[in-house]
Coordinates of C-alpha atoms and ligand atoms in Angstrom, one line a residue:
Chain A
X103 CA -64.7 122.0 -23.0
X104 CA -61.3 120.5 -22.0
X105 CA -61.1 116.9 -22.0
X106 CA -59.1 115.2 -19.4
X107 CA -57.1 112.4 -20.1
X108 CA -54.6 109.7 -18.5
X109 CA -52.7 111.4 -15.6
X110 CA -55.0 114.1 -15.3
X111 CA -53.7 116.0 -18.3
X112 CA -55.4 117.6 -21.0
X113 CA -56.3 115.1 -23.8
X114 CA -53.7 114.7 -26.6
X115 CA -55.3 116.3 -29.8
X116 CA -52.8 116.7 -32.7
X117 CA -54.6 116.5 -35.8
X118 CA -54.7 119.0 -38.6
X119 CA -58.3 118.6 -39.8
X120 CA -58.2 121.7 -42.4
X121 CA -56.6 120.4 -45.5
X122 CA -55.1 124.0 -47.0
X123 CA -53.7 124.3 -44.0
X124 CA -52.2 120.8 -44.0
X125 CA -51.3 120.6 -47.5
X126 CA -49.1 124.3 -46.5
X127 CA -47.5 122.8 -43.5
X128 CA -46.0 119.6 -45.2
X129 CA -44.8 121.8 -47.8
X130 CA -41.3 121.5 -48.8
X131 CA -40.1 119.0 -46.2
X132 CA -38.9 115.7 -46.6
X133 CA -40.5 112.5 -46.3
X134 CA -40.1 108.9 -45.2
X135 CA -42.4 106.3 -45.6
X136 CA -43.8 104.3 -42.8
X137 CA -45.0 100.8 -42.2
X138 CA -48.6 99.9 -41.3
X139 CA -47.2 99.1 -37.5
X140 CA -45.7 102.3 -37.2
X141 CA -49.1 104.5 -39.3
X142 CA -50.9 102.7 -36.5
X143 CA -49.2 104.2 -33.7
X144 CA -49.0 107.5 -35.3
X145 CA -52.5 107.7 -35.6
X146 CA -53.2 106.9 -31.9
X147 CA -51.1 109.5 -30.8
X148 CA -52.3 111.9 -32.7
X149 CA -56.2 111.3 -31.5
X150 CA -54.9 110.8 -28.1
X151 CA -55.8 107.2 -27.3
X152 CA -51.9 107.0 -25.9
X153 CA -52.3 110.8 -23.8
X154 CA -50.3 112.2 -22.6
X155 CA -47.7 111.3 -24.9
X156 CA -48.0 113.7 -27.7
X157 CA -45.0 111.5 -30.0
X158 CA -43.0 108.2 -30.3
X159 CA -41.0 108.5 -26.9
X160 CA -37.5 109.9 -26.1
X161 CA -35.1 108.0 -24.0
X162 CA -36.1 109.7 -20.8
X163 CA -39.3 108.5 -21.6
X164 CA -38.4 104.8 -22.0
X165 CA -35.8 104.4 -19.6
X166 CA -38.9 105.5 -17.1
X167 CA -41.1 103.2 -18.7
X168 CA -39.0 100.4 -18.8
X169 CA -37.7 101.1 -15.0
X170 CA -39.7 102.3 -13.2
X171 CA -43.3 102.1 -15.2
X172 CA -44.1 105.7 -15.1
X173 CA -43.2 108.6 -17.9
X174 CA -39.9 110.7 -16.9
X175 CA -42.8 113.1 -14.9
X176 CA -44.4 110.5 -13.3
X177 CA -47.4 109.7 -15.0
X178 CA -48.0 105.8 -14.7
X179 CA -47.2 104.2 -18.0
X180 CA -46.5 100.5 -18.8
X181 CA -45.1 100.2 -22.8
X182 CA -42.3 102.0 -24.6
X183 CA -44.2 103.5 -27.6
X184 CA -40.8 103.6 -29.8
X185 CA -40.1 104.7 -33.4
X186 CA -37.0 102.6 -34.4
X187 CA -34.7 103.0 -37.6
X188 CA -31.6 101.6 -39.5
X189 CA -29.0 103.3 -39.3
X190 CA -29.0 103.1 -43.8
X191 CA -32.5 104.3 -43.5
X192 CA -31.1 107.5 -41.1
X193 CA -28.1 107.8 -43.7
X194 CA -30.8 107.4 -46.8
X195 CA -33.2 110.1 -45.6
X196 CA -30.4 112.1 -44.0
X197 CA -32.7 112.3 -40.6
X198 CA -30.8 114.8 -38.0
X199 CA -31.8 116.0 -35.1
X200 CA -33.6 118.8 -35.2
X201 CA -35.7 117.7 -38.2
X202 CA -39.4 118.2 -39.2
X203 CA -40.3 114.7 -41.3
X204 CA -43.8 114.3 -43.2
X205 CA -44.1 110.7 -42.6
X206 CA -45.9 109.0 -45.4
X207 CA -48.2 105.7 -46.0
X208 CA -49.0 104.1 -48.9
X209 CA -47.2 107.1 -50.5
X210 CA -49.1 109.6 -49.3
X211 CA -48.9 112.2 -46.4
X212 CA -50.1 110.9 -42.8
X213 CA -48.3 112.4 -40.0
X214 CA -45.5 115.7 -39.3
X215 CA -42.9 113.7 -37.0
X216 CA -41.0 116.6 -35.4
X217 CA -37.7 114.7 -34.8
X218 CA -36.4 116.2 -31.8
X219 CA -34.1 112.8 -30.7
X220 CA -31.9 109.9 -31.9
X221 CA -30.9 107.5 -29.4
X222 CA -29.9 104.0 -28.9
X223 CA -31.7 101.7 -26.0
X224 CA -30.8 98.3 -25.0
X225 CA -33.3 96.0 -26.6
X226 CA -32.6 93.1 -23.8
X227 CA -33.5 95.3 -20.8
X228 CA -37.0 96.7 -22.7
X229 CA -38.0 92.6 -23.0
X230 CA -37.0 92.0 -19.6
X231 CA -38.4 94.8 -18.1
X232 CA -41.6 95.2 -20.0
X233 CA -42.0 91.7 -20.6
X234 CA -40.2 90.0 -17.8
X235 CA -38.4 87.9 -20.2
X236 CA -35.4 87.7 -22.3
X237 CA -37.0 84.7 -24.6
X238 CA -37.5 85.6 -28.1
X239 CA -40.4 82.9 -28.2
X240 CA -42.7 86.1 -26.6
X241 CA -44.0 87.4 -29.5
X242 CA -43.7 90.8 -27.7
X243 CA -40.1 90.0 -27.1
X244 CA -39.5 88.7 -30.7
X245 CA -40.8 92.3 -31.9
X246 CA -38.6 94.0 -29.4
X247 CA -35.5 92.1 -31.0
X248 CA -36.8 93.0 -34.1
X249 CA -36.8 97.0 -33.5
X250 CA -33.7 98.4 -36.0
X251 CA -30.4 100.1 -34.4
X252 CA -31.9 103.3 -33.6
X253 CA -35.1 105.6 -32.1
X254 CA -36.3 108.4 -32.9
X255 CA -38.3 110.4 -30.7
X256 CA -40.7 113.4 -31.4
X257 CA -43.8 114.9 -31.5
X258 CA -46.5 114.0 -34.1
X259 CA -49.1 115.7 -35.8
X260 CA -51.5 114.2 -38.0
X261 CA -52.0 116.3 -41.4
X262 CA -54.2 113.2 -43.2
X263 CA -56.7 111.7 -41.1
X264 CA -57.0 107.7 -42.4
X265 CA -60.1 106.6 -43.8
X266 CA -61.3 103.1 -42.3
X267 CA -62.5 100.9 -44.8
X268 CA -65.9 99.0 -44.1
X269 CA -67.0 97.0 -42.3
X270 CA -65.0 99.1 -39.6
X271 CA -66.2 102.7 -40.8
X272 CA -68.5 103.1 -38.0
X273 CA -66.8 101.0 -35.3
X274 CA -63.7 103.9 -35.1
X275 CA -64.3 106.8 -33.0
X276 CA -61.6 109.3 -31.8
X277 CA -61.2 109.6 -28.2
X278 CA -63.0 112.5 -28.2
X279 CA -65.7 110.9 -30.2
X280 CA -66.3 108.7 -27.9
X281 CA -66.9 111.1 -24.7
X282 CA -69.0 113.0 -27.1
X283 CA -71.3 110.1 -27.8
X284 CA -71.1 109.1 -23.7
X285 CA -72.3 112.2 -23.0
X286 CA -75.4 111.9 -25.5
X287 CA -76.0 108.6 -24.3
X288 CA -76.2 110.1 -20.4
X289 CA -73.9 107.4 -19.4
X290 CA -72.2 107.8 -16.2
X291 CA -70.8 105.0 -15.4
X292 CA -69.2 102.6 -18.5
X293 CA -67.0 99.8 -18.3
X294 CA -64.9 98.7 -20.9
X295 CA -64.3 95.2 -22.2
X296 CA -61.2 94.7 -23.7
X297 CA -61.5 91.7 -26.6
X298 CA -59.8 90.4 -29.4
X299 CA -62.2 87.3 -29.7
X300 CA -66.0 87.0 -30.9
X301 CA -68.0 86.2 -27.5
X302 CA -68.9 82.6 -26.5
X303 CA -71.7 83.2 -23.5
X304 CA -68.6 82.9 -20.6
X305 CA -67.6 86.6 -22.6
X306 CA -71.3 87.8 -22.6
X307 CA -71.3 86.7 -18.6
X308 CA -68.2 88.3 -18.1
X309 CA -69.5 91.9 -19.4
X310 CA -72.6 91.2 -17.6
X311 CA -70.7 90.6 -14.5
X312 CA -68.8 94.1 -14.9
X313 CA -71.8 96.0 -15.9
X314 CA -73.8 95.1 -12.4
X315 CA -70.9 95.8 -10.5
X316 CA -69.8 98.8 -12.4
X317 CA -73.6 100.5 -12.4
X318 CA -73.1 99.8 -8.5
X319 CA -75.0 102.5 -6.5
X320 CA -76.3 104.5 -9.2
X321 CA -80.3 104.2 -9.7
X322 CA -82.0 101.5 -11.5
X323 CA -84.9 102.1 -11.9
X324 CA -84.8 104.0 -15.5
X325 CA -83.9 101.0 -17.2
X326 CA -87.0 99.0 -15.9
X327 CA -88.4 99.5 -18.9
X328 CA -87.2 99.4 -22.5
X329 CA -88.5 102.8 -22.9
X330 CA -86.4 103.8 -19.9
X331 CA -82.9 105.3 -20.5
X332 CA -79.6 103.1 -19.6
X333 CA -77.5 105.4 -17.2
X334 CA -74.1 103.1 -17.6
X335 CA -73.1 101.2 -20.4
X336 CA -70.7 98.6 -21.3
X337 CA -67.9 99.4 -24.0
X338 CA -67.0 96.6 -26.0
X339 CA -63.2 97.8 -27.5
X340 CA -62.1 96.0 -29.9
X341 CA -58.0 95.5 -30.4
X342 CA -57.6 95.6 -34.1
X343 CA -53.9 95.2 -35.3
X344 CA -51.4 92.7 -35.9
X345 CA -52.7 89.0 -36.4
X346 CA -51.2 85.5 -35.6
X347 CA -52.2 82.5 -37.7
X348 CA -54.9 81.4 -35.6
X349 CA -56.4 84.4 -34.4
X350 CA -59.9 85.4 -35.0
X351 CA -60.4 87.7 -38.1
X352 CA -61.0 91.0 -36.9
X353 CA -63.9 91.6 -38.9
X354 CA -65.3 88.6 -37.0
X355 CA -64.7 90.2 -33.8
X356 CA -66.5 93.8 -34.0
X357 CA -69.4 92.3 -36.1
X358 CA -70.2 89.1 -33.6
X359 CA -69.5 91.4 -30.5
X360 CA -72.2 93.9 -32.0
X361 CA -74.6 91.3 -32.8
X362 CA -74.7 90.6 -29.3
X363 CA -76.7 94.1 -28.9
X364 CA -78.5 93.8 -32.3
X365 CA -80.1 90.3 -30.9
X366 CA -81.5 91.8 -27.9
X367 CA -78.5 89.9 -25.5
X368 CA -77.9 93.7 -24.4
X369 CA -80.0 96.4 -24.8
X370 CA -79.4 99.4 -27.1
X371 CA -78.8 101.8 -24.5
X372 CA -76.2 99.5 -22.8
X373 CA -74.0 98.2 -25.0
X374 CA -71.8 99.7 -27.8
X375 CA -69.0 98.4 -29.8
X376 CA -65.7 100.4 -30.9
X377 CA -62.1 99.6 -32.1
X378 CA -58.8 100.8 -30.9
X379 CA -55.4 100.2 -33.4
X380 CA -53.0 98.7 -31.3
X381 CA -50.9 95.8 -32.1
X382 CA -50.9 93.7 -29.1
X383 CA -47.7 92.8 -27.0
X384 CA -48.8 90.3 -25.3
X385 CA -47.4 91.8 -22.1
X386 CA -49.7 90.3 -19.8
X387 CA -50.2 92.8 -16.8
X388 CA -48.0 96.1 -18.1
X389 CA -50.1 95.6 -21.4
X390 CA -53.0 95.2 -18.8
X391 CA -52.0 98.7 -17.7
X392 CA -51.3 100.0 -21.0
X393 CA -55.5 99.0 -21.5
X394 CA -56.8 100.9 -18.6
X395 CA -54.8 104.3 -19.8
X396 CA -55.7 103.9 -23.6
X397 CA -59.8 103.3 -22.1
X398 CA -59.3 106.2 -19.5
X399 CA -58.5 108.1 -22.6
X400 CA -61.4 106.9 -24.1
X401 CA -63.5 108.8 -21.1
X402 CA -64.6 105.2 -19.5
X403 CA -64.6 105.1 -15.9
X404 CA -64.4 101.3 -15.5
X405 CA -62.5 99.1 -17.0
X406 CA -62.7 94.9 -17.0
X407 CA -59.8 92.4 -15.8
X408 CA -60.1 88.3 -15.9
X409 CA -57.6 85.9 -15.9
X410 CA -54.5 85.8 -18.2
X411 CA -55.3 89.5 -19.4
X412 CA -53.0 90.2 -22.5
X413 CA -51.1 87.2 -21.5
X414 CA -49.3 84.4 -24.0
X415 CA -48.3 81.2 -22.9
X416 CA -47.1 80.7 -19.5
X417 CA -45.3 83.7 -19.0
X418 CA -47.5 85.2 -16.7
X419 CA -49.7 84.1 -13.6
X420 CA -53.4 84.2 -14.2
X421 CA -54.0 87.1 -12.1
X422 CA -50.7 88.5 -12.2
X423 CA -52.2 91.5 -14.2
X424 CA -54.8 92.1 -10.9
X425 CA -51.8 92.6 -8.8
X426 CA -49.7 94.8 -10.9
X427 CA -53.0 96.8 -11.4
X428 CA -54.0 97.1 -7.0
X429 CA -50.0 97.7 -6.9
X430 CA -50.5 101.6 -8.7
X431 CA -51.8 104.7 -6.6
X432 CA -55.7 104.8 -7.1
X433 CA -55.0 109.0 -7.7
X434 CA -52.7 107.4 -10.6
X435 CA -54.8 105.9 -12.3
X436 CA -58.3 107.1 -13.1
X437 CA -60.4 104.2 -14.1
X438 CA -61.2 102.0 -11.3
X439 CA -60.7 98.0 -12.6
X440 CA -63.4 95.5 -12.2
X441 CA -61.9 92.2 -11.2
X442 CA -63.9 89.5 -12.5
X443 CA -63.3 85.1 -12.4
X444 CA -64.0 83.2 -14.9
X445 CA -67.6 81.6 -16.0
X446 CA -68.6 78.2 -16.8
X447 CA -71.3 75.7 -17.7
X448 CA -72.7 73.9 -14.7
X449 CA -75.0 71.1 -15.7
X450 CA -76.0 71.0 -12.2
X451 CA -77.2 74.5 -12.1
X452 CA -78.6 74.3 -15.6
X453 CA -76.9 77.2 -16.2
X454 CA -73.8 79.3 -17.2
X455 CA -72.3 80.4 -14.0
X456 CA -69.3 82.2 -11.7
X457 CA -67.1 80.2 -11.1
X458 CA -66.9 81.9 -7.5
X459 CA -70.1 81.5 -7.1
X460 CA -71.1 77.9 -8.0
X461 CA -70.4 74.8 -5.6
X462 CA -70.2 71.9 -8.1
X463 CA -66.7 72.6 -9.4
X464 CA -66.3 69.0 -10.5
X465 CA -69.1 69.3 -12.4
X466 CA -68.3 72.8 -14.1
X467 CA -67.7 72.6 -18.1
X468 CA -64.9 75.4 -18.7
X469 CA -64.8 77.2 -22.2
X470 CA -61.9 76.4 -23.5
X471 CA -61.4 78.9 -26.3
X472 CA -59.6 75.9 -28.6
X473 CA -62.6 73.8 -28.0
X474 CA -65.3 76.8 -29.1
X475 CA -62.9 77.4 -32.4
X476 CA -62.9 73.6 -32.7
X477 CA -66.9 73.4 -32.6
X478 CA -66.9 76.8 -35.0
X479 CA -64.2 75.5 -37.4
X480 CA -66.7 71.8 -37.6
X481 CA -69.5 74.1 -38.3
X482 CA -71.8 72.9 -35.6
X483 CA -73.7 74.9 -34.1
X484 CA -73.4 75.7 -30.5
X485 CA -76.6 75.4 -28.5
X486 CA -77.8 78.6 -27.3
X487 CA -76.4 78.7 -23.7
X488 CA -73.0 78.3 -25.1
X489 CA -73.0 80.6 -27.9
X490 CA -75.6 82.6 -29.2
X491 CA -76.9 81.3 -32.7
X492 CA -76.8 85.3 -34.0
X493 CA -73.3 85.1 -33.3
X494 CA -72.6 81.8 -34.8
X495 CA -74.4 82.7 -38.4
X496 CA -71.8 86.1 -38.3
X497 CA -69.1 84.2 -37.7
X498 CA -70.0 82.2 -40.5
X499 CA -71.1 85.4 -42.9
X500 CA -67.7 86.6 -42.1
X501 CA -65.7 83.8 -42.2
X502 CA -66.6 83.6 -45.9
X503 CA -67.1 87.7 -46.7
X504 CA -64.3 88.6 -45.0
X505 CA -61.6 85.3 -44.0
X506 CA -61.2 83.5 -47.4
X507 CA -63.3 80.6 -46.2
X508 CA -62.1 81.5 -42.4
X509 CA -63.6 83.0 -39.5
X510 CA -59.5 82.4 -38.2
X511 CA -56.5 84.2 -39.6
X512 CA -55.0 81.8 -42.2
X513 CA -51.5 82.7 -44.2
X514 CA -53.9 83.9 -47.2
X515 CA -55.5 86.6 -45.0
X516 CA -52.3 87.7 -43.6
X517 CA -51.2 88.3 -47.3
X518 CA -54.2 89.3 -48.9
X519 CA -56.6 91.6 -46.2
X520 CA -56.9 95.0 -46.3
X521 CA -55.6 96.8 -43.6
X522 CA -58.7 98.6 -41.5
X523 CA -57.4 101.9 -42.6
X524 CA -56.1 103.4 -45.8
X525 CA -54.3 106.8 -45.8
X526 CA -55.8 108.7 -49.3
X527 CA -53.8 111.6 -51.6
X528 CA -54.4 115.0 -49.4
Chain B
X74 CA -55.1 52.8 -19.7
X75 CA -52.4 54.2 -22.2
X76 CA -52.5 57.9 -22.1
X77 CA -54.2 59.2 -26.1
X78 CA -54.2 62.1 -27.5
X79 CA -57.4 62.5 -29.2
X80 CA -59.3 64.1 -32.0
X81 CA -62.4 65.9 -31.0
X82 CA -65.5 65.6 -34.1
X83 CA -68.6 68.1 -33.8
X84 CA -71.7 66.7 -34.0
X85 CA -74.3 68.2 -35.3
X86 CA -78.0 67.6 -35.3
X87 CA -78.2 65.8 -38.4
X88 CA -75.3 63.4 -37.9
X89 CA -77.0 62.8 -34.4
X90 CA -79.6 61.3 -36.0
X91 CA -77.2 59.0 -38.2
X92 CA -75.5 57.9 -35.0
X93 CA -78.8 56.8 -33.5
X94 CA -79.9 55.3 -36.3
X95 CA -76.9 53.2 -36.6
X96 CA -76.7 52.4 -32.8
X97 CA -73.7 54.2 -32.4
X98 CA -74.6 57.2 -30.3
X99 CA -73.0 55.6 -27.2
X100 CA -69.7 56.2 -28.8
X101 CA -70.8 60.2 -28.3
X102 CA -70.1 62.4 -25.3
X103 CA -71.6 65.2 -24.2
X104 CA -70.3 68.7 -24.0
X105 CA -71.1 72.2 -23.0
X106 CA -74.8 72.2 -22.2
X107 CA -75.6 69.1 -24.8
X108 CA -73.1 69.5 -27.3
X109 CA -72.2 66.1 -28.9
X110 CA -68.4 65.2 -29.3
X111 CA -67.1 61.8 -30.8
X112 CA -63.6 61.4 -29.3
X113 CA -61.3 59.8 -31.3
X114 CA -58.3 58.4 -30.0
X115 CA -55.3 58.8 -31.1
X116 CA -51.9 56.9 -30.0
X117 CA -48.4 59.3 -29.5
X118 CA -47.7 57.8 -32.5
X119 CA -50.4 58.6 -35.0
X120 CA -51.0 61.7 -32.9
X121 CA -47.5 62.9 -34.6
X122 CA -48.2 61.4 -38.1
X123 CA -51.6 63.7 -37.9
X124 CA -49.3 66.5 -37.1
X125 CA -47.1 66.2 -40.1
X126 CA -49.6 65.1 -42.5
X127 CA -51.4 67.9 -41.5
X128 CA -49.0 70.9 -40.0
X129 CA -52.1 73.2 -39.5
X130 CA -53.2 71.3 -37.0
X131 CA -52.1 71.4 -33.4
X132 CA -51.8 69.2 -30.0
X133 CA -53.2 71.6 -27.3
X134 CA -51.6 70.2 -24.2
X135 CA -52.2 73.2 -22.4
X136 CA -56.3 72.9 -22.3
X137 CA -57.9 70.1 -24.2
X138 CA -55.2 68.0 -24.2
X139 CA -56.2 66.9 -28.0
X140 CA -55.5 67.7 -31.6
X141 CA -56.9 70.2 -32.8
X142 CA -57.3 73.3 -36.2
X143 CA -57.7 69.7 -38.1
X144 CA -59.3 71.4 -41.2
X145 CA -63.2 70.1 -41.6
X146 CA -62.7 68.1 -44.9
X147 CA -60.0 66.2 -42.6
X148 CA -62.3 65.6 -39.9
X149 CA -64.9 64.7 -41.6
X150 CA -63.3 62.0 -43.7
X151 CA -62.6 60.3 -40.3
X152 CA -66.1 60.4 -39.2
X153 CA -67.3 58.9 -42.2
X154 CA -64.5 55.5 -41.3
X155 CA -66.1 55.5 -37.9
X156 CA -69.6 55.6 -39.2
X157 CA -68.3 52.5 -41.7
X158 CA -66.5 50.6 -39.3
X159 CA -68.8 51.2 -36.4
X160 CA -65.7 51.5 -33.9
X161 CA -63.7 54.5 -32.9
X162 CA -60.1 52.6 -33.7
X163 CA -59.8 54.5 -37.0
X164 CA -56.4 56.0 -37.0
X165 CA -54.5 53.5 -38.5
X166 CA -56.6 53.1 -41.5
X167 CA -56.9 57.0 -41.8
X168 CA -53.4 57.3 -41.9
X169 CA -52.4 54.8 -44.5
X170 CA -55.5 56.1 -46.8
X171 CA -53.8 59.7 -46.8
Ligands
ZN232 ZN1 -73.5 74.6 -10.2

C-alpha cells in the first residue's frame, strides 16, 4: 500500500536495499566523503522522515523556504535542508553539474547524490528568515555562518543502509517502520512527544496530558483492563544528533524515556519510544514546524507543543511556536497539534498539576530543568512525585555505561562517543 | 538584604539524618514535594571567584538564579565546612582552601 506523507504526497522511499544491485550502481563513479552532520541528513531523506523532499534542496527550494515557509510547490516547510561545499573541495573532486556522486562515510559507500545544482544563497537572509536573527550567538545561526561557499542540490539514494550501534538498535525505525508497527498495534490515534531530555514527572504529565486529549472521542472502554487493547498511543521521539556541553547524553534520553513504560508509568500498549537523526536548530517555532512534518511522516496523527518548543535563549516567545503552528492552513498540515501549559508541584494540592488548572499559583514549585540536573548531578534521589526512582537508577547506569562518569554531555563524550550509527564496507 | 547568588547542595536521606543530629536542619529548605536543599550564599564576589575556579560551572540567572554544574566533589567539600562550622557563611574559607 501507498504511504502518504507530508503534503499529501507519497512517502519518500530511496533506499537500495539489494546489495548486488547497489554495489552495480556505485560502480565506477566518484566519491566524496561526508561528515557525520551531513550522513545524518542523507539518511533521513532517503527513509523519508524529511518527505517530500527526495534530496539536499535546490535554490528554488530554499529561497521558498526561507521566504515564504513553503517548498517552491507549496507544500509547507520550515528549514533549508542544505548540502554546502568549498569551493577547493568542488575544484578537488571536480563536482559539475550534471554529476552522479557516491557519497561516502567513514570511507565507505552511504548514499548516490545525483548533483543536479550548484548555487550560492545568502547565509544572513537563511538566519534571519529561518531564525529571526542575524546573531551568531544562535547556535542555529552560528551553523548557518558556518555552511562553506557553495550548495549543492540533488536527489539522494541510499545504496548502504547504516547500522545503529546499541543501545539504539532497536529504538530506530524507518518511517515506514513505524506505520507498520502502528498498524499492528491497532492504534488510531498517536501523539508524538518530541524530547531531547530524560523525563522528570512535569514530562510524564505533559504526555499524559496529550494522550487524554489526543484519544478524545474514540472509545475507552478497551483499555479498562490490562488485558484490554490500547486504541491510541503516545510516541516518545527521541532527537538524536548534535550535542552541547551540557546536554543530556542521548543514551540517557531513549533508555529513561523507555523506562517510563517498563515501570508500569505507561502501559505497554500505550507508550513506545523511537529516535529520529536530526541535529537540532534550535529554531524555536519553524523548527516546531519542521517537528510536526518529520512526525506526519512518521504516520502520527497528533503531535505535542509546550512552551519554548525548540527554542534557545530568549529568542523566542514561549508560545511563539503555537502561533506560527494555528498561523498554517489545517489542509496543510496533517497532524493536528496538541497545545499543552506547563505542569508543576503544588504542595497545596499534594500533587503534580496544570498549571491552568490549579488556583495556588504562589504556591506552585516549577521544574526548572537546571534544578532537576542539579539534584541528578548531587546524586540525590528525587522523591517519587518528582522523578520516578526507575528513571533516576538509568540515569545513573548510563551516566557511567555510556557518559564517562556523566549522565550530561562533557568535552570527553563529545570526543570520545560513538556516533548512533556506523556506515559498514558494502 | 544584599541580593546572593547562591549555591544549591542536595540532600539526601542520609545527610538528613546528620543535619538533625547536629541541630542543623533548620539551615535546610524544602523543595519539590520534600526535597531538601541547603542554600548557600554566595556574594557577587565569591560568586565570580566560583566561576573561575571552576569554569564548568554556571550562574543560571535565567531560572534559579544560582550557581550551578558545580561538579559533586566541589559541592560536597563545601557541605562538609558547613557541617564543621555549623553556619552557612562558608565561602570565604572555601575559596582560600582551593
Ligand atoms: Zn494547587
Amino acid at each position: 500500500m501507498e504511504m502518504i506523507g507530508h503534503g499529501g504526497k507519497p512517502l519518500v522511499e530511496q533506499v537500495i536495499t539489494d546489495k548486488d544491485e547497489a554495489r552495480k550502481m556505485i560502480k565506477d563513479l566518484k566519491t566524496m566523503p561526508v561528515s557525520r552532520q551531513m550522513a545524518t541528513e542523507a539518511i533521513g531523506i532517503a527513509y523519508g522522515f524529511f518527505s517530500p523532499i527526495e534530496g539536499f534542496m535546490k535554490k528554488a527550494d530554499v529561497e521558498a523556504t526561507c521566504k515564504k515557509m513553503e517548498l517552491a510547490d507549496g507544500t509547507v516547510w520550515s528549514i533549508p535542508i542544505v548540502y554546502d561545499i568549498s569551493d577547493q573541495e568542488i575544484a578537488d573532486y571536480k563536482i559539475q553539474q550534471g554529476d552522479k556522486v557516491l557519497l561516502t562515510y567513514d570511507g565507505n559507500p552511504l548514499a548516490i547524490f545525483d548533483i543536479e545544482e550548484i548555487y550560492t544563497y545568502d547565509k544572513e537572509s537563511i538566519a534571519q528568515d529561518v531564525y529571526g536573527t542575524k546573531e551568531d550567538k544562535h547556535p542555529g545561526v552560528k551553523r548557518t555562518y558556518a555552511y562553506k561557499d557553495k550548495f549543492l542540490g540533488g536527489k539522494i539514494t541510499l545504496v548502504n543502509e547504516p547500522k545503529i550501534r546499541e543501545p539504539y538498535t532497536s529504538y530506530f525505525l524507518t518511517p515506514r517502520q513505524h506505520r507498520e508497527l502502528f498498524g499492528k498495534k491497532g492504534w488510531q490515534r498517536i501523539v508524538a512527544h518530541q524530547t531531547r531530555n530524560v523525563p522528570h514527572s512535569g514530562h510524564e504529565w505533559l504526555m499524559k496530558h496529550a494522550y487524554i486529549a489526543a484519544h478524545g472521542d474514540l472509545p475507552v472502554e478497551q483499555q479498562e483492563t490490562l488485558e484490554g487493547r490500547a486504541i491510541s498511543g503516545v510516541l516518545v521521539n527521541c532527537i538524536v544528533g548534535e550535542k552541547r556541553t551540557g546536554d543530556y547524553i542521548d543514551e540517557a534520553i531513549v533508555l529513561c524515556q523507555d523506562e517510563l513504560r517498563k515501570s508500569g508509568y505507561f502501559r505497554n500498549d500505550i507508550h513506545m519510544v523511537t529516535m529520529t537523526f536530526w541535529d537540532m536548530r534550535y529554531a524555536g517555532p519553524r523548527e516546531a514546524v519542521h517537528h510536526a512534518i518529520i512526525r506526519t511522516n512518521l504516520g502520527l496523527t497528533h503531535h505535542m507543543f509546550g512552551r519554548d518548543h525548540a527554542g534557545v535563549g530568549t529568542y523566542y516567545h514561549s508560545y511563539q511556536a503555537h502561533h506560527l503552528l494555528m498561523s498554517i492552513p489545517k489542509e496543510k498540515l496533517n497532524i493536528t497539534p496538541i497545545y499543552v501549559l506547563e505542569w508543576a508541584y503544588c504542595p497545596h494540592c499534594g500533587e503534580v498539576t496544570c498549571v491552568g488548572l490549579c488556583g495556588h499559583h504562589k504556591e506552585l514549585q516549577k521544574f526548572s530543568g537546571t534544578k532537576i540536573r542539579s539534584i541528578i548531578m548531587d546524586e540525590v534521589k528525587p522523591t517519587r512525585l518528582i522523578f520516578r526512582p526507575e528513571v533516576f537508577d538509568v540515569v545513573m547506569e548510563c551516566s557511567k555505561k555510556y557518559g564517562y562518569g556523566s549522565p550530561f554531555v562533557t568535552t570527553q563524550y563529545l570526543e570520545q562517543a560513538k556516533p548512533a550509527f556506523s556506515i559498514e564496507p558494502l | 538584604m544584599a541580593e546572593t547568588f547562591p549555591i544549591n547542595i542536595w540532600i539526601n536521606e542520609e545527610r538528613f539524618n546528620a543535619l538533625k543530629n547536629a541541630g542543623l536542619a533548620e539551615l535546610l529548605k524544602e523543595e519539590l514535594a520534600g526535597m531538601k536543599v541547603l542554600i548557600v550564599p554566595c556574594t557577587a564576589s565569591q560568586r565570580d571567584k566560583v566561576l573561575e575556579l571552576y569554569p564548568m560551572a554556571k550562574f543560571d540567572a535565567a531560572t534559579t538564579k544560582s550557581i550551578e554544574l558545580l561538579p559533586k566533589a566541589v559541592k560536597d567539600k563545601i557541605y562538609d565546612m558547613v557541617v564543621a562550622k555549623k553556619s552557612l557563611e562558608v565561602m570565604d574559607d572555601f575559596i582560600k582552601s582551593v
